[in-house]
mmCIF file with all atom_site columns, C-alpha atoms in Angstrom:
data_model
loop_
_atom_site.group_PDB
_atom_site.id
_atom_site.type_symbol
_atom_site.label_atom_id
_atom_site.label_alt_id
_atom_site.label_comp_id
_atom_site.label_asym_id
_atom_site.label_entity_id
_atom_site.label_seq_id
_atom_site.pdbx_PDB_ins_code
_atom_site.Cartn_x
_atom_site.Cartn_y
_atom_site.Cartn_z
_atom_site.occupancy
_atom_site.B_iso_or_equiv
_atom_site.pdbx_formal_charge
_atom_site.auth_seq_id
_atom_site.auth_comp_id
_atom_site.auth_asym_id
_atom_site.auth_atom_id
_atom_site.pdbx_PDB_model_num
ATOM 1   C CA . SER A 1 1   ? 16.519  -6.940  -45.677 1.00 0.00 ? 1   SER A CA 1
ATOM 2   C CA . SER A 1 2   ? 13.527  -9.051  -44.576 1.00 0.00 ? 2   SER A CA 1
ATOM 3   C CA . SER A 1 3   ? 15.366  -9.932  -41.346 1.00 0.00 ? 3   SER A CA 1
ATOM 4   C CA . SER A 1 4   ? 15.978  -6.260  -40.655 1.00 0.00 ? 4   SER A CA 1
ATOM 5   C CA . SER A 1 5   ? 12.350  -5.458  -41.377 1.00 0.00 ? 5   SER A CA 1
ATOM 6   C CA . SER A 1 6   ? 11.192  -8.248  -39.051 1.00 0.00 ? 6   SER A CA 1
ATOM 7   C CA . SER A 1 7   ? 13.477  -7.032  -36.259 1.00 0.00 ? 7   SER A CA 1
ATOM 8   C CA . SER A 1 8   ? 12.214  -3.487  -36.689 1.00 0.00 ? 8   SER A CA 1
ATOM 9   C CA . SER A 1 9   ? 8.620   -4.690  -36.623 1.00 0.00 ? 9   SER A CA 1
ATOM 10  C CA . THR A 1 10  ? 9.195   -6.681  -33.421 1.00 0.00 ? 10  THR A CA 1
ATOM 11  C CA . SER A 1 11  ? 10.788  -3.687  -31.742 1.00 0.00 ? 11  SER A CA 1
ATOM 12  C CA . THR A 1 12  ? 7.899   -1.479  -32.781 1.00 0.00 ? 12  THR A CA 1
ATOM 13  C CA . GLU A 1 13  ? 5.373   -3.927  -31.379 1.00 0.00 ? 13  GLU A CA 1
ATOM 14  C CA . THR A 1 14  ? 7.020   -4.639  -28.024 1.00 0.00 ? 14  THR A CA 1
ATOM 15  C CA . SER A 1 15  ? 8.227   -1.195  -27.086 1.00 0.00 ? 15  SER A CA 1
ATOM 16  C CA . PRO A 1 16  ? 4.746   0.327   -26.582 1.00 0.00 ? 16  PRO A CA 1
ATOM 17  C CA . SER A 1 17  ? 3.703   -2.543  -24.317 1.00 0.00 ? 17  SER A CA 1
ATOM 18  C CA . ARG A 1 18  ? 6.737   -2.031  -22.155 1.00 0.00 ? 18  ARG A CA 1
ATOM 19  C CA . MET A 1 19  ? 6.029   1.684   -21.971 1.00 0.00 ? 19  MET A CA 1
ATOM 20  C CA . ASN A 1 20  ? 2.388   1.028   -21.133 1.00 0.00 ? 20  ASN A CA 1
ATOM 21  C CA . ARG A 1 21  ? 3.404   -1.154  -18.214 1.00 0.00 ? 21  ARG A CA 1
ATOM 22  C CA . ARG A 1 22  ? 5.854   1.453   -16.946 1.00 0.00 ? 22  ARG A CA 1
ATOM 23  C CA . GLN A 1 23  ? 3.205   4.159   -17.220 1.00 0.00 ? 23  GLN A CA 1
ATOM 24  C CA . ALA A 1 24  ? 0.692   1.935   -15.432 1.00 0.00 ? 24  ALA A CA 1
ATOM 25  C CA . MET A 1 25  ? 3.044   1.475   -12.501 1.00 0.00 ? 25  MET A CA 1
ATOM 26  C CA . THR A 1 26  ? 3.616   5.218   -12.230 1.00 0.00 ? 26  THR A CA 1
ATOM 27  C CA . THR A 1 27  ? -0.017  6.267   -12.360 1.00 0.00 ? 27  THR A CA 1
ATOM 28  C CA . VAL A 1 28  ? -1.389  3.565   -10.069 1.00 0.00 ? 28  VAL A CA 1
ATOM 29  C CA . VAL A 1 29  ? 0.700   4.744   -7.137  1.00 0.00 ? 29  VAL A CA 1
ATOM 30  C CA . ALA A 1 30  ? -0.353  8.331   -7.732  1.00 0.00 ? 30  ALA A CA 1
ATOM 31  C CA . SER A 1 31  ? -4.025  7.437   -7.866  1.00 0.00 ? 31  SER A CA 1
ATOM 32  C CA . SER A 1 32  ? -3.858  5.047   -4.927  1.00 0.00 ? 32  SER A CA 1
ATOM 33  C CA . LEU A 1 33  ? -2.433  7.705   -2.627  1.00 0.00 ? 33  LEU A CA 1
ATOM 34  C CA . ALA A 1 34  ? -5.336  9.995   -3.462  1.00 0.00 ? 34  ALA A CA 1
ATOM 35  C CA . ILE A 1 35  ? -7.650  7.547   -1.714  1.00 0.00 ? 35  ILE A CA 1
ATOM 36  C CA . LEU A 1 36  ? -6.125  8.307   1.687   1.00 0.00 ? 36  LEU A CA 1
ATOM 37  C CA . SER A 1 37  ? -5.293  11.980  1.247   1.00 0.00 ? 37  SER A CA 1
ATOM 38  C CA . SER A 1 38  ? -8.662  13.629  1.844   1.00 0.00 ? 38  SER A CA 1
ATOM 39  C CA . SER A 1 39  ? -12.335 13.469  0.950   1.00 0.00 ? 39  SER A CA 1
ATOM 40  C CA . SER A 1 40  ? -11.895 16.026  -1.812  1.00 0.00 ? 40  SER A CA 1
ATOM 41  C CA . PRO A 1 41  ? -11.105 14.943  -5.394  1.00 0.00 ? 41  PRO A CA 1
ATOM 42  C CA . PHE A 1 42  ? -7.423  14.458  -6.178  1.00 0.00 ? 42  PHE A CA 1
ATOM 43  C CA . THR A 1 43  ? -6.716  13.487  -9.755  1.00 0.00 ? 43  THR A CA 1
ATOM 44  C CA . ILE A 1 44  ? -3.875  11.439  -11.187 1.00 0.00 ? 44  ILE A CA 1
ATOM 45  C CA . GLN A 1 45  ? -2.787  14.490  -13.157 1.00 0.00 ? 45  GLN A CA 1
ATOM 46  C CA . GLN A 1 46  ? -2.548  16.564  -9.981  1.00 0.00 ? 46  GLN A CA 1
ATOM 47  C CA . ALA A 1 47  ? -0.583  13.833  -8.259  1.00 0.00 ? 47  ALA A CA 1
ATOM 48  C CA . ALA A 1 48  ? 1.852   13.468  -11.130 1.00 0.00 ? 48  ALA A CA 1
ATOM 49  C CA . ALA A 1 49  ? 2.477   17.206  -11.153 1.00 0.00 ? 49  ALA A CA 1
ATOM 50  C CA . ALA A 1 50  ? 3.523   17.258  -7.503  1.00 0.00 ? 50  ALA A CA 1
ATOM 51  C CA . THR A 1 51  ? 7.238   16.607  -7.136  1.00 0.00 ? 51  THR A CA 1
ATOM 52  C CA . THR A 1 52  ? 8.077   17.437  -3.515  1.00 0.00 ? 52  THR A CA 1
ATOM 53  C CA . THR A 1 53  ? 6.127   17.450  -0.263  1.00 0.00 ? 53  THR A CA 1
ATOM 54  C CA . SER A 1 54  ? 6.862   21.148  0.232   1.00 0.00 ? 54  SER A CA 1
ATOM 55  C CA . GLU A 1 55  ? 4.895   21.918  -2.913  1.00 0.00 ? 55  GLU A CA 1
ATOM 56  C CA . ASN A 1 56  ? 1.768   20.264  -1.552  1.00 0.00 ? 56  ASN A CA 1
ATOM 57  C CA . ASP A 1 57  ? -0.732  21.492  0.984   1.00 0.00 ? 57  ASP A CA 1
ATOM 58  C CA . GLU A 1 58  ? -2.510  19.440  3.633   1.00 0.00 ? 58  GLU A CA 1
ATOM 59  C CA . LYS A 1 59  ? -4.916  17.850  1.157   1.00 0.00 ? 59  LYS A CA 1
ATOM 60  C CA . GLY A 1 60  ? -2.457  17.128  -1.616  1.00 0.00 ? 60  GLY A CA 1
ATOM 61  C CA . SER A 1 61  ? 0.535   16.003  0.406   1.00 0.00 ? 61  SER A CA 1
ATOM 62  C CA . MET A 1 62  ? 0.496   12.469  -0.940  1.00 0.00 ? 62  MET A CA 1
ATOM 63  C CA . TYR A 1 63  ? 2.388   13.156  -4.103  1.00 0.00 ? 63  TYR A CA 1
ATOM 64  C CA . ALA A 1 64  ? 3.265   10.705  -6.841  1.00 0.00 ? 64  ALA A CA 1
ATOM 65  C CA . PRO A 1 65  ? 6.623   8.965   -6.535  1.00 0.00 ? 65  PRO A CA 1
ATOM 66  C CA . LYS A 1 66  ? 8.735   8.211   -9.554  1.00 0.00 ? 66  LYS A CA 1
ATOM 67  C CA . PHE A 1 67  ? 8.522   4.762   -11.094 1.00 0.00 ? 67  PHE A CA 1
ATOM 68  C CA . VAL A 1 68  ? 8.113   2.837   -7.857  1.00 0.00 ? 68  VAL A CA 1
ATOM 69  C CA . GLN A 1 69  ? 9.722   -0.411  -9.030  1.00 0.00 ? 69  GLN A CA 1
ATOM 70  C CA . GLN A 1 70  ? 13.037  1.433   -8.998  1.00 0.00 ? 70  GLN A CA 1
ATOM 71  C CA . TYR A 1 71  ? 12.376  2.148   -5.297  1.00 0.00 ? 71  TYR A CA 1
ATOM 72  C CA . GLU A 1 72  ? 13.640  5.703   -5.608  1.00 0.00 ? 72  GLU A CA 1
ATOM 73  C CA . ASP A 1 73  ? 13.254  7.732   -2.393  1.00 0.00 ? 73  ASP A CA 1
ATOM 74  C CA . PHE A 1 74  ? 12.327  4.593   -0.474  1.00 0.00 ? 74  PHE A CA 1
ATOM 75  C CA . THR A 1 75  ? 14.225  3.466   2.610   1.00 0.00 ? 75  THR A CA 1
ATOM 76  C CA . GLU A 1 76  ? 15.147  -0.192  2.905   1.00 0.00 ? 76  GLU A CA 1
ATOM 77  C CA . ALA A 1 77  ? 14.418  -1.672  6.313   1.00 0.00 ? 77  ALA A CA 1
ATOM 78  C CA . PRO A 1 78  ? 16.734  -4.337  7.747   1.00 0.00 ? 78  PRO A CA 1
ATOM 79  C CA . ALA A 1 79  ? 13.954  -6.916  7.309   1.00 0.00 ? 79  ALA A CA 1
ATOM 80  C CA . GLY A 1 80  ? 13.953  -6.371  3.531   1.00 0.00 ? 80  GLY A CA 1
ATOM 81  C CA . TYR A 1 81  ? 10.852  -4.300  2.838   1.00 0.00 ? 81  TYR A CA 1
ATOM 82  C CA . ARG A 1 82  ? 10.982  -0.678  1.667   1.00 0.00 ? 82  ARG A CA 1
ATOM 83  C CA . TYR A 1 83  ? 8.975   2.275   2.861   1.00 0.00 ? 83  TYR A CA 1
ATOM 84  C CA . ARG A 1 84  ? 8.512   5.989   2.436   1.00 0.00 ? 84  ARG A CA 1
ATOM 85  C CA . ASP A 1 85  ? 6.721   8.510   4.611   1.00 0.00 ? 85  ASP A CA 1
ATOM 86  C CA . VAL A 1 86  ? 4.389   10.524  2.434   1.00 0.00 ? 86  VAL A CA 1
ATOM 87  C CA . LYS A 1 87  ? 2.859   12.502  5.278   1.00 0.00 ? 87  LYS A CA 1
ATOM 88  C CA . GLU A 1 88  ? 4.219   12.913  8.792   1.00 0.00 ? 88  GLU A CA 1
ATOM 89  C CA . GLY A 1 89  ? 1.831   12.318  11.654  1.00 0.00 ? 89  GLY A CA 1
ATOM 90  C CA . LYS A 1 90  ? 1.195   14.682  14.545  1.00 0.00 ? 90  LYS A CA 1
ATOM 91  C CA . GLY A 1 91  ? 1.841   14.552  18.265  1.00 0.00 ? 91  GLY A CA 1
ATOM 92  C CA . ASP A 1 92  ? 4.484   12.899  20.409  1.00 0.00 ? 92  ASP A CA 1
ATOM 93  C CA . THR A 1 93  ? 3.002   9.398   20.498  1.00 0.00 ? 93  THR A CA 1
ATOM 94  C CA . THR A 1 94  ? 4.564   6.857   18.157  1.00 0.00 ? 94  THR A CA 1
ATOM 95  C CA . ALA A 1 95  ? 3.417   3.318   17.466  1.00 0.00 ? 95  ALA A CA 1
ATOM 96  C CA . GLN A 1 96  ? 5.496   0.665   19.217  1.00 0.00 ? 96  GLN A CA 1
ATOM 97  C CA . PRO A 1 97  ? 5.301   -3.129  19.615  1.00 0.00 ? 97  PRO A CA 1
ATOM 98  C CA . GLY A 1 98  ? 2.342   -3.980  21.824  1.00 0.00 ? 98  GLY A CA 1
ATOM 99  C CA . ASP A 1 99  ? 0.325   -0.928  20.805  1.00 0.00 ? 99  ASP A CA 1
ATOM 100 C CA . ARG A 1 100 ? -3.009  -1.231  19.048  1.00 0.00 ? 100 ARG A CA 1
ATOM 101 C CA . VAL A 1 101 ? -3.049  0.673   15.776  1.00 0.00 ? 101 VAL A CA 1
ATOM 102 C CA . VAL A 1 102 ? -6.269  1.718   14.051  1.00 0.00 ? 102 VAL A CA 1
ATOM 103 C CA . PHE A 1 103 ? -5.596  2.332   10.379  1.00 0.00 ? 103 PHE A CA 1
ATOM 104 C CA . ASP A 1 104 ? -6.948  2.790   6.885   1.00 0.00 ? 104 ASP A CA 1
ATOM 105 C CA . TRP A 1 105 ? -5.294  1.126   3.917   1.00 0.00 ? 105 TRP A CA 1
ATOM 106 C CA . SER A 1 106 ? -5.198  0.378   0.219   1.00 0.00 ? 106 SER A CA 1
ATOM 107 C CA . GLY A 1 107 ? -3.254  -2.321  -1.591  1.00 0.00 ? 107 GLY A CA 1
ATOM 108 C CA . TYR A 1 108 ? -1.902  -2.809  -5.112  1.00 0.00 ? 108 TYR A CA 1
ATOM 109 C CA . THR A 1 109 ? -0.048  -5.572  -6.932  1.00 0.00 ? 109 THR A CA 1
ATOM 110 C CA . ILE A 1 110 ? 2.660   -3.229  -8.223  1.00 0.00 ? 110 ILE A CA 1
ATOM 111 C CA . GLY A 1 111 ? 4.692   -6.156  -9.517  1.00 0.00 ? 111 GLY A CA 1
ATOM 112 C CA . TYR A 1 112 ? 1.847   -7.115  -11.862 1.00 0.00 ? 112 TYR A CA 1
ATOM 113 C CA . PHE A 1 113 ? 0.315   -4.128  -13.642 1.00 0.00 ? 113 PHE A CA 1
ATOM 114 C CA . GLY A 1 114 ? -0.597  -2.310  -10.431 1.00 0.00 ? 114 GLY A CA 1
ATOM 115 C CA . ARG A 1 115 ? -3.962  -3.943  -9.961  1.00 0.00 ? 115 ARG A CA 1
ATOM 116 C CA . PRO A 1 116 ? -5.848  -2.828  -6.836  1.00 0.00 ? 116 PRO A CA 1
ATOM 117 C CA . PHE A 1 117 ? -6.986  -5.442  -4.353  1.00 0.00 ? 117 PHE A CA 1
ATOM 118 C CA . GLN A 1 118 ? -8.170  -2.932  -1.768  1.00 0.00 ? 118 GLN A CA 1
ATOM 119 C CA . ALA A 1 119 ? -9.135  0.653   -2.484  1.00 0.00 ? 119 ALA A CA 1
ATOM 120 C CA . LYS A 1 120 ? -11.170 3.047   -0.398  1.00 0.00 ? 120 LYS A CA 1
ATOM 121 C CA . GLY A 1 121 ? -13.747 5.294   -2.010  1.00 0.00 ? 121 GLY A CA 1
ATOM 122 C CA . GLY A 1 122 ? -17.200 4.308   -0.794  1.00 0.00 ? 122 GLY A CA 1
ATOM 123 C CA . PRO A 1 123 ? -19.866 6.486   0.856   1.00 0.00 ? 123 PRO A CA 1
ATOM 124 C CA . GLN A 1 124 ? -18.614 9.013   3.396   1.00 0.00 ? 124 GLN A CA 1
ATOM 125 C CA . GLY A 1 125 ? -20.303 10.604  6.395   1.00 0.00 ? 125 GLY A CA 1
ATOM 126 C CA . GLY A 1 126 ? -22.543 9.332   9.161   1.00 0.00 ? 126 GLY A CA 1
ATOM 127 C CA . ALA A 1 127 ? -22.085 5.675   9.998   1.00 0.00 ? 127 ALA A CA 1
ATOM 128 C CA . PHE A 1 128 ? -19.459 5.298   7.298   1.00 0.00 ? 128 PHE A CA 1
ATOM 129 C CA . ASP A 1 129 ? -16.990 7.386   9.314   1.00 0.00 ? 129 ASP A CA 1
ATOM 130 C CA . LYS A 1 130 ? -17.131 5.285   12.463  1.00 0.00 ? 130 LYS A CA 1
ATOM 131 C CA . ASP A 1 131 ? -14.191 3.233   13.731  1.00 0.00 ? 131 ASP A CA 1
ATOM 132 C CA . LEU A 1 132 ? -15.801 0.037   12.464  1.00 0.00 ? 132 LEU A CA 1
ATOM 133 C CA . ASP A 1 133 ? -14.737 1.017   8.955   1.00 0.00 ? 133 ASP A CA 1
ATOM 134 C CA . TYR A 1 134 ? -11.073 0.891   9.938   1.00 0.00 ? 134 TYR A CA 1
ATOM 135 C CA . GLU A 1 135 ? -8.729  -2.016  10.414  1.00 0.00 ? 135 GLU A CA 1
ATOM 136 C CA . ARG A 1 136 ? -6.963  -2.476  13.715  1.00 0.00 ? 136 ARG A CA 1
ATOM 137 C CA . THR A 1 137 ? -4.082  -4.623  14.877  1.00 0.00 ? 137 THR A CA 1
ATOM 138 C CA . VAL A 1 138 ? -1.792  -5.040  17.847  1.00 0.00 ? 138 VAL A CA 1
ATOM 139 C CA . ILE A 1 139 ? 1.791   -4.671  16.671  1.00 0.00 ? 139 ILE A CA 1
ATOM 140 C CA . GLY A 1 140 ? 3.530   -7.998  17.224  1.00 0.00 ? 140 GLY A CA 1
ATOM 141 C CA . SER A 1 141 ? 0.369   -10.103 17.302  1.00 0.00 ? 141 SER A CA 1
ATOM 142 C CA . GLY A 1 142 ? 1.049   -11.613 13.878  1.00 0.00 ? 142 GLY A CA 1
ATOM 143 C CA . VAL A 1 143 ? -2.458  -11.058 12.542  1.00 0.00 ? 143 VAL A CA 1
ATOM 144 C CA . MET A 1 144 ? -1.134  -8.742  9.800   1.00 0.00 ? 144 MET A CA 1
ATOM 145 C CA . VAL A 1 145 ? 1.576   -9.502  7.252   1.00 0.00 ? 145 VAL A CA 1
ATOM 146 C CA . LYS A 1 146 ? 4.918   -9.101  8.982   1.00 0.00 ? 146 LYS A CA 1
ATOM 147 C CA . GLY A 1 147 ? 6.335   -6.411  6.705   1.00 0.00 ? 147 GLY A CA 1
ATOM 148 C CA . LEU A 1 148 ? 3.306   -4.185  7.142   1.00 0.00 ? 148 LEU A CA 1
ATOM 149 C CA . GLU A 1 149 ? 3.161   -4.787  10.884  1.00 0.00 ? 149 GLU A CA 1
ATOM 150 C CA . GLU A 1 150 ? 6.800   -3.765  11.281  1.00 0.00 ? 150 GLU A CA 1
ATOM 151 C CA . ALA A 1 151 ? 6.248   -0.697  9.099   1.00 0.00 ? 151 ALA A CA 1
ATOM 152 C CA . PHE A 1 152 ? 3.751   0.702   11.623  1.00 0.00 ? 152 PHE A CA 1
ATOM 153 C CA . VAL A 1 153 ? 6.493   1.091   14.235  1.00 0.00 ? 153 VAL A CA 1
ATOM 154 C CA . GLY A 1 154 ? 7.491   4.723   14.596  1.00 0.00 ? 154 GLY A CA 1
ATOM 155 C CA . MET A 1 155 ? 4.422   6.145   12.871  1.00 0.00 ? 155 MET A CA 1
ATOM 156 C CA . LYS A 1 156 ? 2.221   8.807   14.462  1.00 0.00 ? 156 LYS A CA 1
ATOM 157 C CA . SER A 1 157 ? -1.512  9.454   14.242  1.00 0.00 ? 157 SER A CA 1
ATOM 158 C CA . GLY A 1 158 ? -2.394  10.977  10.889  1.00 0.00 ? 158 GLY A CA 1
ATOM 159 C CA . GLY A 1 159 ? 0.797   9.719   9.275   1.00 0.00 ? 159 GLY A CA 1
ATOM 160 C CA . VAL A 1 160 ? 0.738   8.071   5.857   1.00 0.00 ? 160 VAL A CA 1
ATOM 161 C CA . ARG A 1 161 ? 3.375   5.584   4.755   1.00 0.00 ? 161 ARG A CA 1
ATOM 162 C CA . GLN A 1 162 ? 3.944   3.648   1.555   1.00 0.00 ? 162 GLN A CA 1
ATOM 163 C CA . VAL A 1 163 ? 5.241   0.131   2.094   1.00 0.00 ? 163 VAL A CA 1
ATOM 164 C CA . VAL A 1 164 ? 6.648   -2.075  -0.668  1.00 0.00 ? 164 VAL A CA 1
ATOM 165 C CA . LEU A 1 165 ? 6.687   -5.752  0.294   1.00 0.00 ? 165 LEU A CA 1
ATOM 166 C CA . PRO A 1 166 ? 8.556   -8.360  -1.737  1.00 0.00 ? 166 PRO A CA 1
ATOM 167 C CA . TYR A 1 167 ? 7.069   -11.825 -1.834  1.00 0.00 ? 167 TYR A CA 1
ATOM 168 C CA . GLY A 1 168 ? 8.699   -14.369 0.436   1.00 0.00 ? 168 GLY A CA 1
ATOM 169 C CA . ALA A 1 169 ? 11.076  -13.889 3.371   1.00 0.00 ? 169 ALA A CA 1
ATOM 170 C CA . GLY A 1 170 ? 8.034   -14.047 5.635   1.00 0.00 ? 170 GLY A CA 1
ATOM 171 C CA . LEU A 1 171 ? 7.113   -10.427 4.873   1.00 0.00 ? 171 LEU A CA 1
ATOM 172 C CA . SER A 1 172 ? 4.020   -10.865 2.710   1.00 0.00 ? 172 SER A CA 1
ATOM 173 C CA . TYR A 1 173 ? 0.920   -13.072 2.736   1.00 0.00 ? 173 TYR A CA 1
ATOM 174 C CA . PRO A 1 174 ? 1.549   -16.723 3.721   1.00 0.00 ? 174 PRO A CA 1
ATOM 175 C CA . SER A 1 175 ? 0.770   -19.395 1.141   1.00 0.00 ? 175 SER A CA 1
ATOM 176 C CA . ASP A 1 176 ? -1.213  -21.555 3.592   1.00 0.00 ? 176 ASP A CA 1
ATOM 177 C CA . ASP A 1 177 ? -3.893  -18.931 4.269   1.00 0.00 ? 177 ASP A CA 1
ATOM 178 C CA . PRO A 1 178 ? -5.675  -18.464 0.905   1.00 0.00 ? 178 PRO A CA 1
ATOM 179 C CA . ASN A 1 179 ? -8.711  -16.739 2.435   1.00 0.00 ? 179 ASN A CA 1
ATOM 180 C CA . HIS A 1 180 ? -6.526  -14.357 4.486   1.00 0.00 ? 180 HIS A CA 1
ATOM 181 C CA . ASP A 1 181 ? -8.547  -15.048 7.618   1.00 0.00 ? 181 ASP A CA 1
ATOM 182 C CA . ARG A 1 182 ? -5.494  -15.736 9.770   1.00 0.00 ? 182 ARG A CA 1
ATOM 183 C CA . VAL A 1 183 ? -3.123  -13.093 8.402   1.00 0.00 ? 183 VAL A CA 1
ATOM 184 C CA . GLY A 1 184 ? -4.434  -9.834  6.941   1.00 0.00 ? 184 GLY A CA 1
ATOM 185 C CA . PRO A 1 185 ? -5.189  -7.291  5.895   1.00 0.00 ? 185 PRO A CA 1
ATOM 186 C CA . LYS A 1 186 ? -7.966  -9.017  4.013   1.00 0.00 ? 186 LYS A CA 1
ATOM 187 C CA . PRO A 1 187 ? -9.546  -7.408  0.936   1.00 0.00 ? 187 PRO A CA 1
ATOM 188 C CA . SER A 1 188 ? -13.107 -6.376  1.644   1.00 0.00 ? 188 SER A CA 1
ATOM 189 C CA . THR A 1 189 ? -14.543 -7.409  -1.739  1.00 0.00 ? 189 THR A CA 1
ATOM 190 C CA . PHE A 1 190 ? -14.663 -10.572 -3.813  1.00 0.00 ? 190 PHE A CA 1
ATOM 191 C CA . SER A 1 191 ? -12.989 -8.843  -6.743  1.00 0.00 ? 191 SER A CA 1
ATOM 192 C CA . GLY A 1 192 ? -10.197 -7.663  -4.451  1.00 0.00 ? 192 GLY A CA 1
ATOM 193 C CA . MET A 1 193 ? -9.622  -11.171 -3.146  1.00 0.00 ? 193 MET A CA 1
ATOM 194 C CA . ARG A 1 194 ? -9.537  -12.502 -6.698  1.00 0.00 ? 194 ARG A CA 1
ATOM 195 C CA . ALA A 1 195 ? -7.036  -9.857  -7.840  1.00 0.00 ? 195 ALA A CA 1
ATOM 196 C CA . LEU A 1 196 ? -4.757  -10.524 -4.865  1.00 0.00 ? 196 LEU A CA 1
ATOM 197 C CA . ASN A 1 197 ? -4.887  -14.318 -5.059  1.00 0.00 ? 197 ASN A CA 1
ATOM 198 C CA . PHE A 1 198 ? -4.355  -14.349 -8.820  1.00 0.00 ? 198 PHE A CA 1
ATOM 199 C CA . VAL A 1 199 ? -0.931  -12.832 -8.222  1.00 0.00 ? 199 VAL A CA 1
ATOM 200 C CA . LEU A 1 200 ? -0.088  -14.709 -5.026  1.00 0.00 ? 200 LEU A CA 1
ATOM 201 C CA . ASP A 1 201 ? -0.890  -18.056 -6.681  1.00 0.00 ? 201 ASP A CA 1
ATOM 202 C CA . ASN A 1 202 ? 1.152   -17.332 -9.805  1.00 0.00 ? 202 ASN A CA 1
ATOM 203 C CA . PRO A 1 203 ? 4.910   -17.926 -9.337  1.00 0.00 ? 203 PRO A CA 1
ATOM 204 C CA . ARG A 1 204 ? 5.575   -16.691 -12.875 1.00 0.00 ? 204 ARG A CA 1
ATOM 205 C CA . VAL A 1 205 ? 4.741   -13.064 -12.061 1.00 0.00 ? 205 VAL A CA 1
ATOM 206 C CA . ASP A 1 206 ? 6.300   -10.484 -9.777  1.00 0.00 ? 206 ASP A CA 1
ATOM 207 C CA . ARG A 1 207 ? 4.355   -10.768 -6.520  1.00 0.00 ? 207 ARG A CA 1
ATOM 208 C CA . THR A 1 208 ? 5.575   -7.486  -5.012  1.00 0.00 ? 208 THR A CA 1
ATOM 209 C CA . MET A 1 209 ? 2.850   -5.598  -3.134  1.00 0.00 ? 209 MET A CA 1
ATOM 210 C CA . LEU A 1 210 ? 2.350   -1.903  -2.405  1.00 0.00 ? 210 LEU A CA 1
ATOM 211 C CA . PHE A 1 211 ? 0.444   -0.871  0.715   1.00 0.00 ? 211 PHE A CA 1
ATOM 212 C CA . ASN A 1 212 ? -0.616  2.685   1.504   1.00 0.00 ? 212 ASN A CA 1
ATOM 213 C CA . VAL A 1 213 ? -1.422  2.966   5.204   1.00 0.00 ? 213 VAL A CA 1
ATOM 214 C CA . LYS A 1 214 ? -2.776  5.869   7.228   1.00 0.00 ? 214 LYS A CA 1
ATOM 215 C CA . VAL A 1 215 ? -2.675  5.677   11.014  1.00 0.00 ? 215 VAL A CA 1
ATOM 216 C CA . ILE A 1 216 ? -5.979  6.851   12.451  1.00 0.00 ? 216 ILE A CA 1
ATOM 217 C CA . ARG A 1 217 ? -5.244  6.268   16.135  1.00 0.00 ? 217 ARG A CA 1
ATOM 218 C CA . ILE A 1 218 ? -2.674  4.672   18.436  1.00 0.00 ? 218 ILE A CA 1
ATOM 219 C CA . ASP A 1 219 ? -3.963  2.966   21.603  1.00 0.00 ? 219 ASP A CA 1
ATOM 220 C CA . LYS A 1 220 ? -1.447  2.214   24.350  1.00 0.00 ? 220 LYS A CA 1
ATOM 221 C CA . PRO A 1 221 ? -1.744  -0.838  26.648  1.00 0.00 ? 221 PRO A CA 1
ATOM 222 C CA . ASN A 1 222 ? -3.364  -0.047  30.016  1.00 0.00 ? 222 ASN A CA 1
ATOM 223 C CA . GLY A 1 223 ? -1.616  -2.840  31.894  1.00 0.00 ? 223 GLY A CA 1
ATOM 224 C CA . LYS A 1 224 ? -4.881  -4.662  32.533  1.00 0.00 ? 224 LYS A CA 1
ATOM 225 C CA . GLY A 1 225 ? -5.197  -6.515  29.279  1.00 0.00 ? 225 GLY A CA 1
ATOM 226 C CA . GLY A 1 226 ? -6.882  -3.630  27.492  1.00 0.00 ? 226 GLY A CA 1
ATOM 227 C CA . PHE A 1 227 ? -5.948  -0.347  25.862  1.00 0.00 ? 227 PHE A CA 1
ATOM 228 C CA . ASN A 1 228 ? -6.257  3.343   26.529  1.00 0.00 ? 228 ASN A CA 1
ATOM 229 C CA . ARG A 1 229 ? -7.855  5.028   23.565  1.00 0.00 ? 229 ARG A CA 1
ATOM 230 C CA . GLY A 1 230 ? -5.401  7.360   21.854  1.00 0.00 ? 230 GLY A CA 1
#
């Protein structure tokens, strides 16, 4: 009888924590996508209520996926990462190796309670909207994590893609670059760096990363060592 009571008590205590973690993973992806969707407010509740892209307008097109650790609706790339297009870009130009991509991004440690290590949401307007606020990389240069760099290929300006990177296999952050100066994207705040490195330095936790990327512009090589602005 006491054994049964103890077992029941253990189940009662552990089940909520498991549910809390599952709920955390679901809501963090919904809220993270809101960062890149538009300048207008987009709540977690609104994101969770959206179930298909056709049910969303231009501002709310970045809907909440189901529990992302199950990778539902994600496509597995040959390299081993998974991705999903949340919003299609516009135009005929697609990003290809050798192109310079200007992009906005956010990052979350979805394998460990969905903690953000980069999230946009600062002041908007004026100088804050200039290109200097965006990241940029030449596809194939190796200055961004390999999985994210490969995920840019095929995207168009204005497109938004979710990218799930497993740790290892050369897809995520390298272990010999703790400050992320050589291989980015690098978190812009101290707290972001601490959140990212806490997971990367801990082999006992799931080090899977979620990146939300929005392509701002695609610059094609001009054949003279520079680029034509897209």
